[in-house]
Amino acid sequence: MIIKDAITIAKHELKLEIRNKNALGGLILYSISTVFITYLSTEGYIPSNLFSALLWIILLFISINAAGKSFLQTNSGRHLFYFSNVSPQAYILGKHFFTSGLVLVLMFLVSGLSYFLFEPKIENMLFFSITIFLGSLGFAFTIGFLSAVAQTASGNFTMVSILSFPVLLPFFLTQIKLLNISLARFNIDLALKYIGILCLLNLLVLGLSYILFPYLWRD
Amino acid sequence: MLALKWWKILAIILVLYSIIGGFLIDVPKLSILYETIRNTYFHVTLWFAMMLLMSISMVYSIKHLSTPTQQNDLIASETANIGLFFGVLGLVTGMIWAQFTWGAFWVNDVKTNGTAITLLIYFAYTVLRGSVEDDEKRGRIAAVYNIFAFVMLILFLGILPRVNDSLHPGNGGNPAFGNYDMDNTMRMVFYPAIIGYFLLGLWFVDLRIRLKKIKQKLTAE
Protein backbone atom coordinates (compact mmCIF):
# COMPACT_ATOMS: atom_id res chain seq x y z
CA MET A 1 0.00 0.00 0.00
CA ILE A 2 2.69 2.45 1.05
CA ILE A 3 4.96 1.42 -1.83
CA LYS A 4 2.08 1.79 -4.30
CA ASP A 5 1.27 5.27 -2.99
CA ALA A 6 4.94 6.17 -3.08
CA ILE A 7 5.24 5.16 -6.72
CA THR A 8 2.16 7.22 -7.56
CA ILE A 9 3.70 10.24 -5.86
CA ALA A 10 7.02 9.72 -7.64
CA LYS A 11 5.21 9.54 -10.99
CA HIS A 12 3.26 12.65 -10.11
CA GLU A 13 6.44 14.54 -9.20
CA LEU A 14 8.07 13.39 -12.43
CA LYS A 15 5.10 14.66 -14.42
CA LEU A 16 5.30 18.03 -12.67
CA GLU A 17 9.04 18.22 -13.27
CA ILE A 18 8.70 17.42 -16.97
CA ARG A 19 5.90 19.94 -17.33
CA ASN A 20 8.16 22.59 -15.83
CA LYS A 21 10.85 22.30 -18.49
CA ASN A 22 12.69 25.44 -17.38
CA ALA A 23 13.70 23.99 -14.03
CA LEU A 24 14.90 20.70 -15.45
CA GLY A 25 16.76 22.38 -18.29
CA GLY A 26 18.31 24.77 -15.80
CA LEU A 27 19.61 21.89 -13.72
CA ILE A 28 21.14 20.15 -16.72
CA LEU A 29 22.73 23.37 -17.92
CA TYR A 30 24.06 24.04 -14.42
CA SER A 31 25.65 20.57 -14.32
CA ILE A 32 27.25 20.87 -17.72
CA SER A 33 28.62 24.34 -17.09
CA THR A 34 30.04 23.34 -13.69
CA VAL A 35 31.96 20.48 -15.28
CA PHE A 36 33.12 22.71 -18.10
CA ILE A 37 34.31 25.45 -15.74
CA THR A 38 36.31 22.88 -13.78
CA TYR A 39 37.77 21.58 -17.02
CA LEU A 40 38.78 25.06 -18.16
CA SER A 41 40.28 26.05 -14.82
CA THR A 42 42.37 22.89 -14.51
CA GLU A 43 43.21 22.75 -18.23
CA GLY A 44 42.23 19.09 -18.22
CA TYR A 45 45.47 17.69 -16.89
CA ILE A 46 44.93 16.48 -13.35
CA PRO A 47 46.17 13.46 -11.37
CA SER A 48 43.61 10.77 -10.67
CA ASN A 49 43.19 11.44 -6.95
CA LEU A 50 42.46 15.09 -7.69
CA PHE A 51 40.01 13.94 -10.37
CA SER A 52 37.98 11.93 -7.86
CA ALA A 53 37.99 14.78 -5.35
CA LEU A 54 36.86 17.31 -7.97
CA LEU A 55 34.24 14.96 -9.34
CA TRP A 56 32.70 14.46 -5.91
CA ILE A 57 32.72 18.16 -5.13
CA ILE A 58 30.93 18.86 -8.42
CA LEU A 59 28.46 16.06 -7.72
CA LEU A 60 27.87 17.36 -4.20
CA PHE A 61 26.91 20.82 -5.40
CA ILE A 62 24.74 19.52 -8.20
CA SER A 63 22.85 17.17 -5.94
CA ILE A 64 22.35 19.92 -3.36
CA ASN A 65 20.76 21.98 -6.11
CA ALA A 66 18.70 19.12 -7.48
CA ALA A 67 17.58 17.37 -4.29
CA GLY A 68 17.53 20.46 -2.09
CA LYS A 69 14.64 21.86 -4.03
CA SER A 70 12.51 18.74 -3.63
CA PHE A 71 10.61 20.06 -0.63
CA LEU A 72 11.34 23.75 -0.93
CA GLN A 73 9.58 23.90 -4.28
CA THR A 74 6.44 22.22 -3.04
CA ASN A 75 3.99 25.01 -2.25
CA SER A 76 1.62 24.84 0.66
CA GLY A 77 -1.41 24.04 -1.47
CA ARG A 78 0.17 20.96 -2.94
CA HIS A 79 1.47 20.04 0.49
CA LEU A 80 -2.08 20.10 1.81
CA PHE A 81 -3.24 17.94 -1.10
CA TYR A 82 -0.68 15.25 -0.30
CA PHE A 83 -1.36 15.59 3.40
CA SER A 84 -5.00 14.73 3.00
CA ASN A 85 -4.43 11.86 0.57
CA VAL A 86 -1.42 9.78 1.57
CA SER A 87 0.45 8.71 4.67
CA PRO A 88 3.66 10.58 5.54
CA GLN A 89 5.74 7.44 5.02
CA ALA A 90 4.44 7.04 1.49
CA TYR A 91 5.08 10.71 0.84
CA ILE A 92 8.73 10.66 1.92
CA LEU A 93 9.36 7.41 0.04
CA GLY A 94 7.81 8.83 -3.10
CA LYS A 95 9.94 11.96 -2.77
CA HIS A 96 13.00 9.76 -2.26
CA PHE A 97 12.22 7.72 -5.37
CA PHE A 98 11.84 10.84 -7.44
CA THR A 99 14.88 12.76 -6.14
CA SER A 100 17.14 9.72 -6.32
CA GLY A 101 16.08 9.19 -9.93
CA LEU A 102 16.73 12.83 -10.76
CA VAL A 103 20.08 12.89 -8.99
CA LEU A 104 21.12 9.59 -10.60
CA VAL A 105 20.44 10.93 -14.08
CA LEU A 106 22.39 14.13 -13.36
CA MET A 107 25.25 12.23 -11.71
CA PHE A 108 25.72 9.91 -14.67
CA LEU A 109 25.50 12.85 -17.04
CA VAL A 110 28.17 14.70 -15.08
CA SER A 111 30.47 11.70 -14.64
CA GLY A 112 30.12 10.79 -18.30
CA LEU A 113 30.94 14.31 -19.34
CA SER A 114 33.93 14.55 -17.01
CA TYR A 115 35.12 11.14 -18.20
CA PHE A 116 34.98 12.45 -21.73
CA LEU A 117 36.75 15.74 -20.91
CA PHE A 118 39.37 14.70 -18.35
CA GLU A 119 40.04 11.23 -19.79
CA PRO A 120 41.12 9.65 -16.52
CA LYS A 121 42.58 6.15 -16.54
CA ILE A 122 39.99 4.01 -14.81
CA GLU A 123 41.15 0.57 -13.71
CA ASN A 124 37.77 -0.87 -12.86
CA MET A 125 34.81 0.65 -14.70
CA LEU A 126 32.24 -1.51 -12.90
CA PHE A 127 33.21 -0.32 -9.44
CA PHE A 128 33.48 3.25 -10.70
CA SER A 129 29.83 3.09 -11.78
CA ILE A 130 28.73 1.35 -8.59
CA THR A 131 30.36 4.12 -6.58
CA ILE A 132 28.56 6.81 -8.54
CA PHE A 133 25.29 4.89 -8.20
CA LEU A 134 25.47 4.32 -4.43
CA GLY A 135 26.86 7.79 -3.84
CA SER A 136 24.06 9.50 -5.69
CA LEU A 137 21.43 7.48 -3.83
CA GLY A 138 22.98 8.50 -0.51
CA PHE A 139 23.21 12.15 -1.51
CA ALA A 140 19.62 12.17 -2.74
CA PHE A 141 18.19 10.54 0.41
CA THR A 142 20.13 12.71 2.85
CA ILE A 143 19.65 16.02 1.08
CA GLY A 144 16.01 15.23 0.32
CA PHE A 145 15.22 14.55 3.96
CA LEU A 146 17.18 17.55 5.22
CA SER A 147 15.43 19.78 2.71
CA ALA A 148 12.19 18.70 4.38
CA VAL A 149 13.71 19.80 7.70
CA ALA A 150 14.83 23.09 6.19
CA GLN A 151 11.44 23.64 4.58
CA THR A 152 9.58 23.26 7.87
CA ALA A 153 12.17 25.42 9.63
CA SER A 154 12.48 28.44 7.39
CA GLY A 155 11.95 27.58 3.75
CA ASN A 156 15.42 28.92 3.12
CA PHE A 157 17.80 27.32 0.64
CA THR A 158 21.04 28.08 2.51
CA MET A 159 19.65 26.08 5.41
CA VAL A 160 19.76 22.94 3.26
CA SER A 161 23.50 23.24 2.72
CA ILE A 162 24.23 24.20 6.33
CA LEU A 163 22.37 21.14 7.57
CA SER A 164 23.53 18.66 4.99
CA PHE A 165 27.28 19.32 4.59
CA PRO A 166 28.37 17.90 7.94
CA VAL A 167 25.98 14.96 7.70
CA LEU A 168 27.12 14.16 4.16
CA LEU A 169 30.79 13.94 5.12
CA PRO A 170 30.72 10.22 6.03
CA PHE A 171 29.34 9.52 2.55
CA PHE A 172 31.77 11.89 0.97
CA LEU A 173 34.91 10.41 2.50
CA THR A 174 34.00 6.76 1.81
CA GLN A 175 33.01 7.60 -1.75
CA ILE A 176 36.29 9.38 -2.44
CA LYS A 177 38.20 6.38 -1.05
CA LEU A 178 36.20 3.97 -3.17
CA LEU A 179 36.60 6.07 -6.30
CA ASN A 180 40.34 6.33 -5.71
CA ILE A 181 40.56 2.56 -5.48
CA SER A 182 38.64 2.04 -8.70
CA LEU A 183 40.84 4.59 -10.46
CA ALA A 184 44.19 3.07 -9.49
CA ARG A 185 45.57 0.12 -7.52
CA PHE A 186 42.26 -1.73 -7.49
CA ASN A 187 41.76 -4.11 -4.59
CA ILE A 188 38.60 -6.19 -4.48
CA ASP A 189 38.55 -6.79 -0.70
CA LEU A 190 38.92 -3.14 0.15
CA ALA A 191 36.38 -2.12 -2.51
CA LEU A 192 33.78 -4.56 -1.19
CA LYS A 193 34.35 -3.27 2.34
CA TYR A 194 33.69 0.32 1.26
CA ILE A 195 30.65 -0.74 -0.77
CA GLY A 196 29.31 -2.47 2.33
CA ILE A 197 29.75 0.74 4.33
CA LEU A 198 28.02 2.81 1.64
CA CYS A 199 25.06 0.40 1.50
CA LEU A 200 24.80 0.53 5.29
CA LEU A 201 24.82 4.33 5.27
CA ASN A 202 22.15 4.42 2.56
CA LEU A 203 19.87 2.04 4.42
CA LEU A 204 20.37 3.96 7.63
CA VAL A 205 19.44 7.30 6.07
CA LEU A 206 16.43 5.74 4.40
CA GLY A 207 15.29 4.17 7.67
CA LEU A 208 15.83 7.32 9.71
CA SER A 209 13.94 9.51 7.27
CA TYR A 210 11.11 6.94 7.19
CA ILE A 211 10.83 7.02 10.98
CA LEU A 212 11.38 10.74 11.54
CA PHE A 213 9.46 12.31 8.67
CA PRO A 214 5.97 11.94 10.21
CA TYR A 215 7.06 14.33 12.98
CA LEU A 216 7.99 17.04 10.48
CA TRP A 217 4.81 16.70 8.57
CA ARG A 218 2.32 17.93 11.18
CA ASP A 219 2.05 21.52 10.07
CA MET B 1 24.56 29.01 53.87
CA LEU B 2 25.99 26.94 51.08
CA ALA B 3 22.95 25.21 49.70
CA LEU B 4 24.83 23.05 47.22
CA LYS B 5 23.49 19.66 46.29
CA TRP B 6 25.79 16.71 46.92
CA TRP B 7 26.53 16.07 43.27
CA LYS B 8 27.65 19.64 42.74
CA ILE B 9 30.09 19.33 45.63
CA LEU B 10 31.24 16.02 44.16
CA ALA B 11 31.81 17.73 40.79
CA ILE B 12 33.99 20.43 42.39
CA ILE B 13 36.02 17.88 44.35
CA LEU B 14 36.53 15.53 41.40
CA VAL B 15 37.53 18.26 38.94
CA LEU B 16 39.95 19.81 41.44
CA TYR B 17 41.35 16.36 42.21
CA SER B 18 41.83 15.61 38.52
CA ILE B 19 43.62 18.90 37.91
CA ILE B 20 45.94 18.62 40.91
CA GLY B 21 46.44 14.87 40.56
CA GLY B 22 46.78 15.17 36.79
CA PHE B 23 49.77 17.46 37.11
CA LEU B 24 51.46 15.94 40.16
CA ILE B 25 50.96 12.16 40.20
CA ASP B 26 53.62 10.08 38.44
CA VAL B 27 52.77 8.80 34.97
CA PRO B 28 54.24 5.85 33.06
CA LYS B 29 56.97 6.83 30.61
CA LEU B 30 55.84 5.83 27.12
CA SER B 31 57.72 6.50 23.91
CA ILE B 32 56.46 9.44 21.82
CA LEU B 33 54.07 10.56 24.55
CA TYR B 34 56.25 11.05 27.66
CA GLU B 35 54.81 13.78 29.86
CA THR B 36 52.17 14.77 27.31
CA ILE B 37 50.25 11.69 28.44
CA ARG B 38 48.93 13.97 31.16
CA ASN B 39 46.64 15.41 28.51
CA THR B 40 44.56 12.24 28.91
CA TYR B 41 43.17 13.75 32.09
CA PHE B 42 41.87 16.80 30.24
CA HIS B 43 41.41 16.18 26.53
CA VAL B 44 40.04 12.63 26.70
CA THR B 45 37.85 13.27 29.74
CA LEU B 46 36.33 16.37 28.16
CA TRP B 47 35.49 14.29 25.11
CA PHE B 48 33.92 11.54 27.17
CA ALA B 49 31.85 14.14 29.00
CA MET B 50 30.85 15.68 25.66
CA MET B 51 29.70 12.35 24.22
CA LEU B 52 27.70 11.63 27.39
CA LEU B 53 26.03 15.05 27.16
CA MET B 54 25.28 14.58 23.46
CA SER B 55 23.73 11.19 24.19
CA ILE B 56 21.51 12.76 26.84
CA SER B 57 20.54 15.39 24.29
CA MET B 58 19.57 12.66 21.83
CA VAL B 59 17.55 10.76 24.43
CA TYR B 60 15.64 13.92 25.34
CA SER B 61 15.04 14.64 21.66
CA ILE B 62 13.39 11.24 21.32
CA LYS B 63 11.41 11.95 24.48
CA HIS B 64 10.39 15.31 23.06
CA LEU B 65 9.05 13.68 19.90
CA SER B 66 6.95 11.18 21.84
CA THR B 67 5.73 13.63 24.51
CA PRO B 68 6.41 17.24 23.48
CA THR B 69 7.02 19.28 26.63
CA GLN B 70 9.01 22.44 27.05
CA GLN B 71 11.21 20.78 29.67
CA ASN B 72 12.32 17.99 27.30
CA ASP B 73 13.16 20.50 24.61
CA LEU B 74 15.12 22.71 27.01
CA ILE B 75 17.17 19.79 28.30
CA ALA B 76 17.87 18.55 24.76
CA SER B 77 19.03 21.95 23.55
CA GLU B 78 21.06 22.92 26.61
CA THR B 79 22.90 19.59 26.87
CA ALA B 80 23.79 20.00 23.19
CA ASN B 81 25.06 23.54 23.85
CA ILE B 82 27.20 22.55 26.82
CA GLY B 83 28.38 19.47 24.93
CA LEU B 84 29.45 21.77 22.13
CA PHE B 85 31.34 23.92 24.64
CA PHE B 86 33.15 20.85 25.99
CA GLY B 87 33.83 19.76 22.43
CA VAL B 88 35.54 23.06 21.65
CA LEU B 89 37.62 22.76 24.84
CA GLY B 90 38.51 19.18 23.90
CA LEU B 91 39.53 20.31 20.45
CA VAL B 92 41.73 23.09 21.82
CA THR B 93 43.49 20.82 24.33
CA GLY B 94 43.93 18.25 21.59
CA MET B 95 45.42 20.84 19.25
CA ILE B 96 47.91 22.02 21.86
CA TRP B 97 48.87 18.42 22.47
CA ALA B 98 49.23 17.76 18.74
CA GLN B 99 51.56 20.74 18.35
CA PHE B 100 54.03 19.19 20.80
CA THR B 101 53.73 15.54 19.74
CA TRP B 102 52.92 15.65 16.05
CA GLY B 103 54.49 19.00 15.30
CA ALA B 104 51.40 20.75 13.99
CA PHE B 105 48.18 22.12 15.40
CA TRP B 106 46.08 20.50 12.71
CA VAL B 107 46.87 17.17 11.12
CA ASN B 108 44.79 15.57 8.42
CA ASP B 109 43.89 12.63 10.59
CA VAL B 110 40.72 10.61 11.04
CA LYS B 111 40.31 11.74 14.62
CA THR B 112 40.71 15.44 13.92
CA ASN B 113 38.32 15.19 11.00
CA GLY B 114 35.82 13.40 13.21
CA THR B 115 36.07 16.26 15.71
CA ALA B 116 35.55 18.85 13.04
CA ILE B 117 32.43 17.07 11.80
CA THR B 118 31.03 16.71 15.30
CA LEU B 119 31.42 20.42 15.92
CA LEU B 120 29.96 21.32 12.50
CA ILE B 121 26.90 19.16 13.11
CA TYR B 122 26.17 20.76 16.45
CA PHE B 123 26.81 24.27 15.15
CA ALA B 124 24.31 23.49 12.39
CA TYR B 125 21.92 22.35 15.13
CA THR B 126 22.21 25.71 16.90
CA VAL B 127 21.76 27.58 13.61
CA LEU B 128 18.65 25.51 12.92
CA ARG B 129 17.26 26.35 16.34
CA GLY B 130 17.95 30.02 15.79
CA SER B 131 16.07 30.09 12.50
CA VAL B 132 12.64 29.08 13.82
CA GLU B 133 10.48 31.56 15.71
CA ASP B 134 7.71 29.34 16.98
CA ASP B 135 8.63 27.43 20.17
CA GLU B 136 6.65 24.26 19.54
CA LYS B 137 7.82 23.96 15.94
CA ARG B 138 11.43 24.73 16.86
CA GLY B 139 11.53 21.92 19.41
CA ARG B 140 10.10 19.38 16.98
CA ILE B 141 12.36 20.24 14.05
CA ALA B 142 15.47 20.47 16.22
CA ALA B 143 14.68 17.09 17.77
CA VAL B 144 14.32 15.48 14.34
CA TYR B 145 17.65 16.91 13.17
CA ASN B 146 19.36 16.01 16.44
CA ILE B 147 18.38 12.35 16.19
CA PHE B 148 19.30 12.13 12.51
CA ALA B 149 22.66 13.83 12.96
CA PHE B 150 23.61 11.96 16.12
CA VAL B 151 23.05 8.55 14.55
CA MET B 152 25.10 9.55 11.49
CA LEU B 153 27.80 10.92 13.78
CA ILE B 154 28.07 7.75 15.84
CA LEU B 155 28.25 5.69 12.69
CA PHE B 156 30.91 7.97 11.30
CA LEU B 157 33.02 7.95 14.45
CA GLY B 158 32.61 4.18 14.62
CA ILE B 159 33.32 3.34 11.01
CA LEU B 160 35.98 5.73 9.92
CA PRO B 161 38.82 4.78 12.26
CA ARG B 162 38.33 1.20 11.09
CA VAL B 163 38.80 1.99 7.43
CA ASN B 164 41.60 4.53 7.85
CA ASP B 165 44.81 4.42 9.79
CA SER B 166 45.32 7.07 12.37
CA LEU B 167 48.20 8.79 14.09
CA HIS B 168 46.14 9.16 17.22
CA PRO B 169 47.23 7.26 20.33
CA GLY B 170 45.41 3.96 20.50
CA ASN B 171 45.41 3.48 16.71
CA GLY B 172 47.92 1.91 14.37
CA GLY B 173 50.17 0.60 17.13
CA ASN B 174 50.77 3.96 18.78
CA PRO B 175 51.11 3.91 22.53
CA ALA B 176 47.92 5.00 24.16
CA PHE B 177 45.70 5.18 27.12
CA GLY B 178 44.21 1.76 26.36
CA ASN B 179 44.23 -1.36 28.47
CA TYR B 180 47.90 -2.14 28.23
CA ASP B 181 49.45 1.28 28.53
CA MET B 182 47.43 2.94 31.22
CA ASP B 183 48.47 1.79 34.65
CA ASN B 184 46.36 1.84 37.77
CA THR B 185 47.59 5.18 39.07
CA MET B 186 46.43 6.77 35.83
CA ARG B 187 43.03 5.15 36.08
CA MET B 188 42.71 6.54 39.57
CA VAL B 189 42.68 10.03 38.08
CA PHE B 190 41.14 9.26 34.71
CA TYR B 191 37.77 7.80 35.71
CA PRO B 192 37.02 10.31 38.49
CA ALA B 193 37.89 13.07 36.05
CA ILE B 194 35.30 11.83 33.54
CA ILE B 195 32.63 11.77 36.24
CA GLY B 196 33.73 15.18 37.50
CA TYR B 197 33.55 16.89 34.12
CA PHE B 198 30.26 15.19 33.32
CA LEU B 199 28.73 16.42 36.58
CA LEU B 200 30.16 19.88 35.97
CA GLY B 201 28.48 19.80 32.55
CA LEU B 202 25.16 18.86 34.12
CA TRP B 203 25.56 21.75 36.54
CA PHE B 204 26.08 24.15 33.63
CA VAL B 205 23.00 22.70 31.95
CA ASP B 206 20.97 23.13 35.12
CA LEU B 207 22.01 26.77 35.48
CA ARG B 208 21.29 27.58 31.86
CA ILE B 209 17.85 25.99 31.98
CA ARG B 210 16.98 27.98 35.10
CA LEU B 211 18.23 31.16 33.47
CA LYS B 212 16.08 30.51 30.40
CA LYS B 213 13.01 29.90 32.52
CA ILE B 214 13.54 33.13 34.44
CA LYS B 215 13.95 35.04 31.19
CA GLN B 216 10.75 33.54 29.85
CA LYS B 217 8.87 34.56 32.98
CA LEU B 218 10.20 38.11 32.74
CA THR B 219 9.18 38.48 29.10
CA ALA B 220 5.76 37.00 29.83
CA GLU B 221 5.02 39.58 32.51
PDB file of C-alpha atoms in Angstrom, chain A residues 142 145-146 149-154 159 162-164 166-167 169-171 173-174 177 193-194 197 200-201 204-205 208-209 212 215-219, chain B residues 65-66 68 113 117 120-121 123-125 127-129 131-133 136-137 140-141 143-145 147-149 151-153 155-156 159-160 162-164:
ATOM      1  CA  THR A 142      20.132  12.706   2.849  1.00  0.00           C
ATOM      2  CA  PHE A 145      15.223  14.550   3.959  1.00  0.00           C
ATOM      3  CA  LEU A 146      17.177  17.551   5.225  1.00  0.00           C
ATOM      4  CA  VAL A 149      13.714  19.798   7.697  1.00  0.00           C
ATOM      5  CA  ALA A 150      14.831  23.094   6.189  1.00  0.00           C
ATOM      6  CA  GLN A 151      11.445  23.637   4.576  1.00  0.00           C
ATOM      7  CA  THR A 152       9.582  23.256   7.874  1.00  0.00           C
ATOM      8  CA  ALA A 153      12.173  25.419   9.630  1.00  0.00           C
ATOM      9  CA  SER A 154      12.480  28.438   7.391  1.00  0.00           C
ATOM     10  CA  MET A 159      19.646  26.077   5.409  1.00  0.00           C
ATOM     11  CA  ILE A 162      24.230  24.197   6.327  1.00  0.00           C
ATOM     12  CA  LEU A 163      22.368  21.144   7.568  1.00  0.00           C
ATOM     13  CA  SER A 164      23.528  18.656   4.988  1.00  0.00           C
ATOM     14  CA  PRO A 166      28.372  17.896   7.942  1.00  0.00           C
ATOM     15  CA  VAL A 167      25.981  14.961   7.704  1.00  0.00           C
ATOM     16  CA  LEU A 169      30.791  13.936   5.125  1.00  0.00           C
ATOM     17  CA  PRO A 170      30.716  10.215   6.025  1.00  0.00           C
ATOM     18  CA  PHE A 171      29.337   9.521   2.547  1.00  0.00           C
ATOM     19  CA  LEU A 173      34.908  10.406   2.503  1.00  0.00           C
ATOM     20  CA  THR A 174      33.995   6.763   1.811  1.00  0.00           C
ATOM     21  CA  LYS A 177      38.199   6.383  -1.048  1.00  0.00           C
ATOM     22  CA  LYS A 193      34.346  -3.269   2.339  1.00  0.00           C
ATOM     23  CA  TYR A 194      33.691   0.320   1.257  1.00  0.00           C
ATOM     24  CA  ILE A 197      29.754   0.739   4.327  1.00  0.00           C
ATOM     25  CA  LEU A 200      24.801   0.527   5.290  1.00  0.00           C
ATOM     26  CA  LEU A 201      24.818   4.330   5.272  1.00  0.00           C
ATOM     27  CA  LEU A 204      20.371   3.964   7.634  1.00  0.00           C
ATOM     28  CA  VAL A 205      19.440   7.301   6.073  1.00  0.00           C
ATOM     29  CA  LEU A 208      15.831   7.316   9.714  1.00  0.00           C
ATOM     30  CA  SER A 209      13.938   9.507   7.274  1.00  0.00           C
ATOM     31  CA  LEU A 212      11.380  10.738  11.539  1.00  0.00           C
ATOM     32  CA  TYR A 215       7.064  14.332  12.984  1.00  0.00           C
ATOM     33  CA  LEU A 216       7.991  17.040  10.481  1.00  0.00           C
ATOM     34  CA  TRP A 217       4.814  16.696   8.573  1.00  0.00           C
ATOM     35  CA  ARG A 218       2.322  17.931  11.185  1.00  0.00           C
ATOM     36  CA  ASP A 219       2.050  21.522  10.071  1.00  0.00           C
TER      37      ASP A 219
ATOM     38  CA  LEU B  65       9.051  13.683  19.897  1.00  0.00           C
ATOM     39  CA  SER B  66       6.949  11.181  21.836  1.00  0.00           C
ATOM     40  CA  PRO B  68       6.413  17.239  23.480  1.00  0.00           C
ATOM     41  CA  ASN B 113      38.319  15.191  10.997  1.00  0.00           C
ATOM     42  CA  ILE B 117      32.433  17.072  11.797  1.00  0.00           C
ATOM     43  CA  LEU B 120      29.964  21.317  12.501  1.00  0.00           C
ATOM     44  CA  ILE B 121      26.899  19.161  13.105  1.00  0.00           C
ATOM     45  CA  PHE B 123      26.815  24.274  15.153  1.00  0.00           C
ATOM     46  CA  ALA B 124      24.314  23.488  12.394  1.00  0.00           C
ATOM     47  CA  TYR B 125      21.924  22.349  15.130  1.00  0.00           C
ATOM     48  CA  VAL B 127      21.755  27.578  13.606  1.00  0.00           C
ATOM     49  CA  LEU B 128      18.649  25.508  12.916  1.00  0.00           C
ATOM     50  CA  ARG B 129      17.264  26.350  16.340  1.00  0.00           C
ATOM     51  CA  SER B 131      16.069  30.094  12.495  1.00  0.00           C
ATOM     52  CA  VAL B 132      12.636  29.084  13.823  1.00  0.00           C
ATOM     53  CA  GLU B 133      10.479  31.562  15.707  1.00  0.00           C
ATOM     54  CA  GLU B 136       6.652  24.257  19.542  1.00  0.00           C
ATOM     55  CA  LYS B 137       7.823  23.962  15.945  1.00  0.00           C
ATOM     56  CA  ARG B 140      10.105  19.382  16.981  1.00  0.00           C
ATOM     57  CA  ILE B 141      12.360  20.236  14.046  1.00  0.00           C
ATOM     58  CA  ALA B 143      14.679  17.088  17.767  1.00  0.00           C
ATOM     59  CA  VAL B 144      14.325  15.482  14.336  1.00  0.00           C
ATOM     60  CA  TYR B 145      17.646  16.913  13.175  1.00  0.00           C
ATOM     61  CA  ILE B 147      18.381  12.351  16.188  1.00  0.00           C
ATOM     62  CA  PHE B 148      19.303  12.131  12.512  1.00  0.00           C
ATOM     63  CA  ALA B 149      22.657  13.833  12.959  1.00  0.00           C
ATOM     64  CA  VAL B 151      23.051   8.552  14.546  1.00  0.00           C
ATOM     65  CA  MET B 152      25.096   9.553  11.492  1.00  0.00           C
ATOM     66  CA  LEU B 153      27.796  10.923  13.776  1.00  0.00           C
ATOM     67  CA  LEU B 155      28.246   5.689  12.690  1.00  0.00           C
ATOM     68  CA  PHE B 156      30.906   7.968  11.302  1.00  0.00           C
ATOM     69  CA  ILE B 159      33.316   3.338  11.011  1.00  0.00           C
ATOM     70  CA  LEU B 160      35.983   5.730   9.920  1.00  0.00           C
ATOM     71  CA  ARG B 162      38.330   1.197  11.091  1.00  0.00           C
ATOM     72  CA  VAL B 163      38.801   1.990   7.431  1.00  0.00           C
ATOM     73  CA  ASN B 164      41.596   4.532   7.855  1.00  0.00           C
TER      74      ASN B 164
END
